[in-house]
Coordinates of C-alpha atoms in Angstrom, one line a residue:
M348 CA 131.1 164.8 120.8
L349 CA 131.7 163.3 117.4
A350 CA 132.5 159.9 118.8
R351 CA 129.2 159.9 120.6
Q352 CA 127.4 161.0 117.4
V353 CA 129.1 158.2 115.3
R354 CA 128.2 155.8 118.1
R355 CA 124.6 157.0 118.0
V356 CA 124.1 156.5 114.2
V357 CA 125.7 153.1 114.4
A358 CA 123.7 152.0 117.4
R359 CA 120.5 153.2 115.8
S360 CA 121.6 151.0 112.8
H361 CA 121.9 148.0 115.1
G362 CA 125.6 147.4 114.8
F363 CA 129.3 148.1 115.4
A364 CA 129.1 149.7 118.9
K365 CA 132.9 149.8 119.3
I366 CA 134.1 151.9 116.4
L367 CA 135.8 154.8 118.3
P368 CA 137.3 154.9 121.7
E369 CA 134.6 155.9 124.3
G370 CA 134.9 159.4 125.8
L371 CA 137.7 160.7 123.6
T372 CA 138.0 164.2 125.0
P373 CA 140.9 166.3 126.4
R374 CA 139.8 165.7 130.0
A375 CA 139.4 162.0 129.4
L376 CA 142.9 162.0 128.0
G377 CA 144.3 163.0 131.3
R378 CA 142.3 160.3 133.2
T379 CA 143.2 157.5 130.8
G380 CA 146.9 158.2 130.9
W381 CA 147.1 159.1 127.1
S382 CA 148.4 162.5 127.9
R383 CA 151.4 161.0 129.7
Q384 CA 152.0 158.8 126.6
F385 CA 152.0 162.1 124.6
A386 CA 154.6 163.5 126.8
D387 CA 156.9 160.5 126.4
T388 CA 158.8 161.3 123.2
S389 CA 162.0 159.6 124.2
S390 CA 161.6 156.9 121.7
A391 CA 160.6 156.8 118.0
A392 CA 157.8 154.3 118.7
A393 CA 156.4 156.9 121.3
L394 CA 156.6 159.6 118.8
R395 CA 154.7 157.7 116.2
K396 CA 152.1 156.8 118.8
R397 CA 151.7 160.5 119.7
R398 CA 151.3 161.4 116.0
R399 CA 148.6 158.8 115.6
Y400 CA 146.7 160.1 118.7
L401 CA 147.0 163.7 117.5
W402 CA 145.8 162.7 114.0
V403 CA 142.7 161.0 115.5
L404 CA 142.0 164.1 117.7
G405 CA 142.4 166.3 114.6
L406 CA 140.0 164.2 112.7
L407 CA 137.4 164.2 115.5
A408 CA 137.9 168.0 115.9
A409 CA 137.3 168.6 112.2
G410 CA 134.1 166.5 112.4
C411 CA 132.8 168.5 115.3
I412 CA 133.3 171.8 113.4
D413 CA 132.1 170.7 109.9
E414 CA 128.8 168.9 109.7
G415 CA 129.5 167.5 106.2
F416 CA 132.7 165.9 107.4
R417 CA 130.9 164.5 110.4
R418 CA 128.2 162.9 108.1
C419 CA 131.1 161.5 105.9
L420 CA 132.6 159.9 109.0
Q421 CA 129.2 158.5 110.1
F422 CA 128.7 157.1 106.6
W423 CA 132.1 155.3 106.5
A424 CA 131.7 154.0 110.1
V425 CA 128.6 152.1 109.0
V426 CA 129.4 151.2 105.4
F427 CA 133.1 150.5 105.5
P428 CA 132.9 147.2 107.6
L429 CA 129.8 146.0 105.5
W430 CA 131.7 146.7 102.3
C431 CA 134.8 144.8 103.4
H432 CA 132.6 141.8 104.5
Y433 CA 130.9 141.8 101.1
L434 CA 134.2 142.2 99.4
W435 CA 135.8 139.3 101.3
V436 CA 132.9 136.9 100.4
D437 CA 133.0 138.1 96.7
K438 CA 136.8 138.0 96.1
V439 CA 138.1 135.5 98.7
S440 CA 135.9 133.0 100.6
H441 CA 133.2 132.4 98.0
R442 CA 134.6 133.4 94.6
K443 CA 132.6 132.7 91.4
D444 CA 135.2 130.2 90.3
G445 CA 135.7 128.8 93.9
A446 CA 135.3 125.3 95.0
Q447 CA 132.2 125.9 97.1
G448 CA 130.1 126.5 94.0
L449 CA 127.5 129.1 93.1
E450 CA 124.8 127.8 95.4
A451 CA 127.0 128.2 98.5
R452 CA 128.0 131.6 97.2
D453 CA 124.4 132.7 96.8
A454 CA 123.6 131.3 100.3
E455 CA 126.4 133.3 101.8
F456 CA 125.4 136.5 100.2
S457 CA 121.8 135.9 101.4
K458 CA 123.1 135.7 104.9
L459 CA 124.9 139.0 104.4
H460 CA 121.7 140.7 103.1
V461 CA 119.7 139.5 106.0
R462 CA 122.3 140.6 108.4
Y463 CA 123.2 144.0 107.0
S464 CA 119.8 145.3 105.5
P465 CA 118.5 146.4 108.9
I466 CA 121.8 148.2 109.6
I467 CA 121.6 150.2 106.2
R468 CA 117.9 150.9 106.7
G469 CA 118.5 152.3 110.2
A470 CA 121.4 154.5 109.0
T471 CA 119.4 155.7 106.0
L472 CA 116.5 156.8 108.0
Y473 CA 118.7 158.3 110.7
M474 CA 120.9 160.3 108.4
R475 CA 118.3 161.2 105.7
G476 CA 119.7 163.5 103.1
F477 CA 120.8 162.2 99.8
Y478 CA 120.8 158.6 101.2
L479 CA 117.0 158.7 101.2
K480 CA 117.1 159.8 97.6
A481 CA 119.6 157.2 96.7
A482 CA 117.3 154.4 98.3
Q483 CA 114.5 155.8 96.1
L484 CA 116.6 155.7 93.0
V485 CA 117.8 152.1 93.2
S486 CA 114.3 150.8 94.2
T487 CA 112.6 151.6 91.0
R488 CA 113.6 148.1 89.6
D489 CA 112.5 144.9 91.3
D490 CA 115.5 143.0 90.0
F491 CA 118.3 145.4 90.9
L492 CA 118.4 145.0 94.7
P493 CA 118.1 141.8 96.8
E494 CA 114.5 141.5 98.1
V495 CA 115.4 142.1 101.7
Y496 CA 116.8 145.5 100.8
L497 CA 114.1 146.2 98.1
E498 CA 111.3 145.7 100.7
W499 CA 112.1 148.8 102.7
C500 CA 113.6 150.9 99.9
R501 CA 110.4 150.7 97.8
K502 CA 108.3 152.1 100.7
L503 CA 110.5 155.2 100.6
Q504 CA 109.0 156.0 97.3
D505 CA 105.9 157.5 99.0
E506 CA 106.5 157.0 102.8
V507 CA 109.4 159.2 103.6
P508 CA 109.4 160.1 107.3
M509 CA 108.7 163.7 108.4
T510 CA 111.5 166.0 109.3
L511 CA 109.8 169.3 109.9
S512 CA 106.9 169.8 112.3
S513 CA 103.9 171.8 111.2
D514 CA 105.0 174.8 113.4
E515 CA 108.6 174.7 112.0
A516 CA 107.2 174.6 108.4
R517 CA 105.0 177.7 109.1
K518 CA 108.0 179.5 110.5
V519 CA 110.1 178.8 107.5
I520 CA 107.3 179.9 105.2
A521 CA 106.7 183.1 107.1
K522 CA 110.5 183.9 107.1
E523 CA 110.9 183.2 103.4
L524 CA 107.9 185.2 102.3
K525 CA 108.8 188.0 104.7
L526 CA 105.5 187.8 106.7
E527 CA 104.9 188.6 110.3
D528 CA 101.7 186.7 110.4
L529 CA 101.3 183.8 108.0
D530 CA 97.5 183.7 108.9
A531 CA 97.1 187.0 107.0
L532 CA 97.9 185.1 103.8
L533 CA 96.7 181.5 104.5
T534 CA 93.8 179.8 106.2
D535 CA 92.7 176.3 106.9
W536 CA 96.2 175.1 107.3
V537 CA 96.3 171.2 107.5
E538 CA 98.8 170.1 110.2
E539 CA 99.8 166.8 108.5
P540 CA 101.9 167.1 105.4
I541 CA 100.3 165.7 102.2
G542 CA 103.7 164.8 100.8
T543 CA 107.2 164.2 102.3
A544 CA 110.3 164.1 100.1
S545 CA 114.1 163.8 100.8
I546 CA 114.6 167.7 100.9
G547 CA 111.2 169.0 101.7
Q548 CA 107.6 168.6 102.8
V549 CA 104.3 169.7 101.2
Y550 CA 101.4 171.1 103.2
Q551 CA 97.9 172.0 102.3
A552 CA 96.3 175.3 103.0
R553 CA 93.9 177.9 101.4
L554 CA 94.5 181.4 100.2
R555 CA 92.6 183.9 102.3
S556 CA 92.2 186.3 99.4
T557 CA 90.6 184.0 96.9
G558 CA 89.6 180.8 98.8
E559 CA 91.7 178.6 96.5
D560 CA 93.2 175.4 97.8
V561 CA 97.1 175.5 97.5
A562 CA 100.0 173.2 98.1
I563 CA 103.1 174.7 99.6
K564 CA 106.5 172.9 99.4
V565 CA 108.9 173.8 102.2
Q566 CA 112.6 173.0 102.0
V567 CA 114.1 171.5 105.1
P568 CA 116.7 173.9 106.6
N569 CA 120.4 173.1 105.7
A570 CA 119.2 170.4 103.2
E571 CA 121.5 171.8 100.4
K572 CA 124.6 171.6 102.6
M573 CA 123.7 168.1 103.8
F574 CA 123.0 166.8 100.2
R575 CA 126.2 168.2 98.9
A576 CA 128.2 166.5 101.6
D577 CA 126.4 163.2 101.0
I578 CA 126.8 163.3 97.3
S579 CA 130.6 163.9 97.7
C580 CA 130.8 161.0 100.2
L581 CA 128.9 158.6 97.8
K582 CA 131.0 159.8 94.8
M583 CA 134.1 158.6 96.8
F584 CA 132.3 155.3 97.7
T585 CA 131.3 154.6 94.1
Y586 CA 134.7 155.4 92.8
L587 CA 136.2 152.7 95.1
A588 CA 133.4 150.1 95.2
I589 CA 131.2 150.6 92.0
P590 CA 133.4 152.2 89.3
W591 CA 130.8 152.0 86.6
A592 CA 128.5 154.2 88.7
F593 CA 131.1 157.0 89.2
E594 CA 130.3 159.0 86.1
Q595 CA 126.6 158.7 86.8
M596 CA 127.1 160.1 90.3
K597 CA 128.9 163.1 88.7
E598 CA 125.8 163.8 86.5
I599 CA 123.5 163.5 89.5
E600 CA 125.6 166.0 91.4
K601 CA 125.3 168.6 88.5
L602 CA 121.6 168.1 88.5
F603 CA 121.3 168.9 92.1
E604 CA 122.9 172.2 91.6
A605 CA 119.5 173.7 90.8
E606 CA 117.1 171.5 92.8
F607 CA 117.6 173.6 96.0
D608 CA 116.4 176.8 94.5
Y609 CA 112.6 176.5 94.3
L610 CA 112.4 179.6 92.0
E611 CA 114.1 177.3 89.4
E612 CA 111.4 174.7 90.0
F613 CA 108.8 177.5 89.6
R614 CA 110.2 178.2 86.1
N615 CA 110.4 174.4 85.4
L616 CA 106.7 174.2 86.1
E617 CA 105.9 177.0 83.8
A618 CA 108.0 175.4 81.0
M619 CA 106.4 172.0 81.4
R620 CA 102.9 173.5 81.4
T621 CA 103.7 175.5 78.3
N622 CA 105.3 172.6 76.4
L623 CA 103.0 169.7 77.4
L624 CA 99.4 170.9 78.1
P625 CA 98.6 172.1 74.6
K626 CA 99.0 168.5 73.3
W627 CA 98.4 166.4 76.4
G628 CA 96.1 168.6 78.5
H629 CA 93.1 166.3 78.0
R630 CA 95.0 163.5 79.7
I631 CA 97.5 165.1 82.2
Y632 CA 97.6 168.1 84.3
I633 CA 100.5 170.0 85.8
P634 CA 100.0 172.3 88.8
R635 CA 100.1 176.1 88.3
P636 CA 102.9 177.7 90.4
M637 CA 102.0 180.8 92.4
K638 CA 104.5 183.7 92.6
E639 CA 103.1 185.3 95.7
L640 CA 103.8 181.9 97.5
S641 CA 107.2 181.2 96.2
S642 CA 110.9 182.0 97.2
R643 CA 114.1 180.2 97.0
H644 CA 113.1 177.7 99.8
V645 CA 109.3 177.8 99.4
L646 CA 107.1 176.9 96.4
G647 CA 103.4 177.5 96.3
M648 CA 101.2 175.9 93.6
E649 CA 97.5 175.0 93.0
L650 CA 96.4 171.8 94.8
L651 CA 95.8 168.8 92.7
K652 CA 93.0 166.7 94.2
G653 CA 93.4 163.0 93.9
E654 CA 95.5 160.2 95.1
K655 CA 98.9 158.7 94.3
F656 CA 98.9 156.5 91.2
I657 CA 100.3 153.6 93.3
S658 CA 97.6 153.9 95.9
A659 CA 95.0 153.9 93.2
V660 CA 96.3 150.7 91.7
R661 CA 96.5 149.1 95.2
R662 CA 92.9 150.1 95.9
R663 CA 91.8 148.3 92.8
L664 CA 93.7 145.1 93.7
K665 CA 91.6 144.7 96.9
P666 CA 88.7 142.7 95.2
L667 CA 91.2 140.4 93.5
A668 CA 93.1 139.9 96.8
E669 CA 89.9 139.2 98.7
R670 CA 88.8 136.7 96.1
E671 CA 91.9 134.7 96.9
G672 CA 91.6 135.2 100.7
K673 CA 94.7 137.5 100.9
T674 CA 95.5 141.0 102.0
V675 CA 96.4 143.5 99.3
E676 CA 100.0 143.5 100.6
E677 CA 100.2 139.7 100.3
Y678 CA 98.6 139.7 96.9
E679 CA 101.0 142.5 95.7
Q680 CA 104.0 140.8 97.0
E681 CA 103.0 137.5 95.3
Q682 CA 102.6 139.3 92.0
I683 CA 106.0 141.0 92.3
E684 CA 107.7 137.8 93.2
A685 CA 106.1 136.0 90.3
L686 CA 107.7 138.7 88.0
R687 CA 111.1 138.4 89.6
S688 CA 111.1 134.6 89.4
G689 CA 109.8 134.5 85.8
R690 CA 106.6 132.6 86.7
R691 CA 104.7 135.6 85.4
K692 CA 105.9 137.5 82.3
A693 CA 105.3 141.2 81.7
E694 CA 102.9 141.9 79.0
A695 CA 103.2 144.4 76.1
A696 CA 101.7 147.8 76.9
W697 CA 99.3 147.8 73.8
W698 CA 97.9 144.3 74.8
L699 CA 97.3 145.5 78.3
R700 CA 95.5 148.5 77.0
W701 CA 93.0 146.3 75.1
K702 CA 92.5 144.0 78.1
A703 CA 91.9 147.1 80.3
L704 CA 89.3 148.2 77.8
L705 CA 87.5 144.8 78.0
G706 CA 87.8 144.8 81.8
R707 CA 86.1 148.2 82.0
W708 CA 83.3 147.2 79.9
M709 CA 82.7 144.0 81.9
H710 CA 82.9 146.0 85.2
R711 CA 80.2 148.4 83.9
V712 CA 77.9 145.6 83.0
R713 CA 78.4 143.8 86.4
H714 CA 78.4 147.0 88.5
F715 CA 76.2 149.4 86.7
G716 CA 76.8 153.0 87.8
R717 CA 79.9 152.2 90.0
R718 CA 83.2 153.3 88.4
D719 CA 85.4 153.9 91.4
L720 CA 87.0 150.4 91.1
E721 CA 87.1 150.2 87.3
P722 CA 90.3 148.5 86.1
L723 CA 92.9 151.1 85.3
D724 CA 94.4 151.2 81.8
V725 CA 97.9 150.7 83.2
G726 CA 99.3 149.8 79.8
G727 CA 97.9 152.9 78.2
I728 CA 99.1 155.2 81.0
F729 CA 102.7 153.9 80.6
E730 CA 102.5 154.3 76.8
M731 CA 101.4 157.9 77.4
L732 CA 104.1 158.6 79.9
M733 CA 106.8 157.2 77.6
Q734 CA 105.5 159.3 74.7
I735 CA 105.4 162.5 76.9
H736 CA 109.0 162.0 78.0
G737 CA 110.1 161.3 74.5
Q738 CA 108.6 164.6 73.5
Q739 CA 110.3 166.3 76.4
I740 CA 113.8 164.9 75.7
L741 CA 113.9 165.0 71.9
L742 CA 111.7 168.0 70.9
D743 CA 111.2 170.3 73.9
G744 CA 114.7 170.0 75.2
C745 CA 113.8 170.0 78.9
F746 CA 112.6 166.9 80.7
N747 CA 111.9 165.7 84.2
A748 CA 114.8 163.4 85.0
D749 CA 113.1 161.9 88.0
P750 CA 109.8 160.4 86.9
H751 CA 109.4 157.9 89.7
P752 CA 105.9 156.7 90.6
G753 CA 105.7 158.9 93.7
N754 CA 105.5 161.9 91.4
I755 CA 102.4 160.6 89.5
L756 CA 98.8 161.2 90.8
L757 CA 95.4 159.9 89.6
L758 CA 93.1 162.8 89.9
E759 CA 89.5 162.8 91.1
D760 CA 87.9 162.2 87.7
G761 CA 89.7 158.8 87.7
T762 CA 91.2 159.3 84.2
T763 CA 93.5 162.4 84.3
L764 CA 97.1 162.0 85.6
G765 CA 98.7 164.8 87.7
L766 CA 102.4 165.2 87.3
I767 CA 104.2 166.8 90.2
D768 CA 107.7 167.6 91.4
F769 CA 109.9 169.2 88.7
G770 CA 112.9 169.9 90.8
Q771 CA 115.2 167.7 88.7
V772 CA 114.6 169.1 85.2
M773 CA 117.4 168.7 82.7
Y774 CA 117.8 171.1 79.7
L775 CA 119.4 169.7 76.5
P776 CA 120.9 171.8 73.7
Q777 CA 119.7 171.0 70.2
D778 CA 122.9 169.5 68.8
F779 CA 122.9 166.9 71.6
R780 CA 119.2 166.1 70.9
V781 CA 120.0 165.6 67.1
K782 CA 122.8 163.0 68.0
L783 CA 120.5 161.3 70.5
A784 CA 117.7 161.0 68.0
R785 CA 120.0 159.2 65.6
L786 CA 120.9 156.8 68.4
I787 CA 117.3 156.2 69.3
V788 CA 116.4 155.4 65.7
A789 CA 119.3 152.9 65.5
L790 CA 118.1 151.2 68.7
A791 CA 114.5 151.0 67.5
E792 CA 115.6 149.4 64.2
R793 CA 118.1 147.0 66.1
Q794 CA 121.2 148.0 64.2
P795 CA 124.3 147.2 66.4
E796 CA 126.8 148.7 64.1
Q797 CA 124.9 152.1 63.9
V798 CA 124.2 152.0 67.7
A799 CA 127.9 151.7 68.4
R800 CA 128.7 154.5 66.0
Y801 CA 126.2 156.9 67.3
E802 CA 127.1 156.2 70.9
S803 CA 130.6 157.3 70.1
E804 CA 129.3 160.4 68.2
I805 CA 127.2 161.6 71.0
G806 CA 130.3 161.7 73.2
V807 CA 130.4 158.5 75.3
K808 CA 134.1 157.7 75.7
R809 CA 135.1 154.0 76.3
K810 CA 138.4 152.2 76.7
Y811 CA 138.0 149.7 73.8
Y812 CA 134.8 150.6 71.9
K813 CA 133.6 146.9 71.7
Q814 CA 130.6 146.8 69.5
D815 CA 128.8 144.0 71.4
V816 CA 129.2 145.9 74.7
Q817 CA 128.1 149.1 73.3
Y818 CA 125.0 147.7 71.8
R819 CA 123.9 145.7 74.8
L820 CA 124.4 148.6 77.3
C821 CA 123.0 151.1 75.0
S822 CA 119.9 149.0 74.6
F823 CA 119.6 148.5 78.3
W824 CA 119.7 152.3 79.1
L825 CA 117.7 153.6 76.2
D826 CA 115.5 150.8 75.0
R827 CA 114.9 147.5 76.6
D828 CA 116.4 144.7 78.8
D829 CA 115.0 141.5 77.4
E830 CA 116.8 138.1 77.2
E831 CA 118.8 139.2 74.1
I832 CA 120.3 142.1 76.1
T833 CA 120.7 140.7 79.5
Q834 CA 121.6 137.0 78.4
G835 CA 120.6 135.6 81.7
L836 CA 122.4 138.2 83.8
N837 CA 120.6 140.4 86.4
I838 CA 120.9 144.1 85.9
F839 CA 123.7 144.6 88.4
D840 CA 125.8 141.8 86.9
L841 CA 125.1 143.1 83.4
L842 CA 126.5 146.5 84.4
V843 CA 129.5 145.0 86.1
W844 CA 130.1 142.8 83.0
G845 CA 130.0 146.0 80.8
E846 CA 132.5 147.7 83.1
S847 CA 134.9 144.8 83.0
E848 CA 134.6 144.3 79.3
D849 CA 134.7 148.0 78.1
P850 CA 135.0 150.6 80.9
V851 CA 133.2 153.9 80.4
L852 CA 135.8 156.8 80.7
S853 CA 133.4 159.7 80.6
L854 CA 129.8 160.7 79.6
P855 CA 128.4 163.8 77.9
E856 CA 126.4 166.0 80.0
G857 CA 122.7 165.1 80.0
Y858 CA 123.3 161.5 78.5
Y859 CA 123.0 159.6 81.8
L860 CA 119.9 161.5 82.9
A861 CA 118.2 160.7 79.7
C862 CA 119.2 157.1 80.2
R863 CA 117.9 157.2 83.8
C864 CA 114.5 158.7 82.7
S865 CA 114.1 155.8 80.2
T866 CA 115.1 153.1 82.7
T867 CA 113.0 154.6 85.5
L868 CA 109.9 154.7 83.3
R869 CA 110.5 151.0 82.0
S870 CA 111.2 149.9 85.5
T871 CA 108.1 151.4 87.0
A872 CA 106.1 149.9 84.2
L873 CA 107.7 146.4 84.7
A874 CA 106.7 146.6 88.5
F875 CA 103.0 146.7 87.2
G876 CA 103.6 143.8 84.8
V877 CA 104.0 146.1 81.7
Y878 CA 106.8 145.6 79.2
I879 CA 107.6 148.6 77.1
S880 CA 110.4 149.7 74.8
S881 CA 111.7 153.2 75.1
A882 CA 113.1 153.5 71.6
A883 CA 109.9 152.2 70.0
Y884 CA 107.8 155.0 71.5
W885 CA 110.5 157.6 71.2
K886 CA 111.3 156.8 67.5
P887 CA 108.5 159.1 66.1
Y888 CA 109.9 162.0 68.1
A889 CA 113.4 161.1 67.0
E890 CA 112.4 161.3 63.4
E891 CA 110.4 164.5 63.8
R892 CA 112.5 167.7 63.3
P893 CA 112.7 170.0 66.4
P894 CA 110.8 173.2 66.1
D895 CA 112.9 176.2 65.3
H896 CA 111.4 178.1 68.3
L897 CA 111.6 176.3 71.6
H898 CA 110.2 177.4 74.9
L899 CA 113.5 176.2 76.3
A900 CA 115.1 179.6 75.6
I901 CA 112.7 181.4 77.8
F902 CA 112.7 179.1 80.9
V903 CA 116.2 177.7 81.0
P904 CA 117.7 178.7 84.4
E905 CA 120.7 181.0 84.5
V906 CA 123.0 178.4 86.1
L907 CA 122.2 175.7 83.4
R908 CA 122.5 178.3 80.5
R909 CA 126.0 179.1 81.8
N910 CA 126.9 175.5 82.0
Q911 CA 125.7 175.0 78.3
A912 CA 127.7 177.9 77.2

């Protein structure tokens, strides 16, 4: 059975049809004569052969029994041959210092990308689980993945395929809320989900008692078990293939400990509303969770009416694309490629804010009374998002570690942002935030010696503690990635360089997730042509003393409180 399942995932990925022997079952063994080979133990060679066959049978039997083990086998069946091919080109056939030259090396890698991208895409969509989430994580930057991979990974930010049917979702909700008839609680159920993520789907309905529109997030059955198996498998892969990412995978694994309990996300929503809305409520909104619609695997909240931020930007690109005789997709791809190639430079957020103000004024003069296609203040929006997350990390002590663009809505008024999906919220103790604040100030003031010192004080353990490596990599994660930092390297090569020069041995809890928050926001901004420095916008919060009483103490989940203790 496992052999057929492995063949199925590989076949759907367009490759490697001959990974395991066909029909490897006890009955087939008798037909093929393998059992006779098992019985022949007269020689040492036959005994070794018998042990190998029994080992394969035991492996397959274990895979049939345990789904996590089966998924791990499926992963390696697809990835291992690809990894070996990439490794051969990198270390043997087209080395950086080889006689073929860099152009031939790049051309050979381009062939591999074209050949294997459809295979990885097919396996990702078939296996789902954490592999979908990983594709979302690595696609926030346009210069991290090759374009052929980035093209389909980027779509998964807001176009994740459905897992549950509408009827299956209703059954899960009724079971979780202990209801015999869901129609007694909800009416006007919308069959198509309004959102699909890697572990759940969101449906729209209306409360029968009050008539209020609600959004109900439903977790896919067995998602937790599947994710844990996938993360363990990817940890093994990163340890072997991408050593610098291993410590980061360990932090991601810890973060997912609480994401599968929607009651924790319920508390996260309450914490975020309490911390952010008093100051930012005129510019953002966070949905109110509903206790009567929530359980460990179901989360009900008020429905935010609007559109995804990415969709709103694309809709406003349409007149510009039509002016050049192109589709929105063609125009968008052209702009992205211009940024990747350097033909177009990202502009500072403050400058774009003033350009947007001028653009809105001109639009109102030319199209009096029509505001639906007014230019968005993209620069101002990313300035605000960076400031909000600076407050969360350095003052509030709890922040959304996954601020990717699919979690941002533009509400119906055209100016207010809706922030959703707070499953990955990290809670930071005050002593850690004090140390992080010193590091942020040193980064903002461009002091390499102080950056190296405070990175060590916060708990980052390195092999050599080289100041240049510490400064450049700290700046990349928590501030900027301009020419001074990258020195002509793409991001992947920069991280590989850092690992080769001064390997990271361990990271303090919460550090990588704060770094990921910074890079995700900057990368998303860069995709819209906005250059922004994390440290510059976080410095005022780093210099501000955290309040003595924090909402953190009320809302921190038990599992995270135990971890901190």
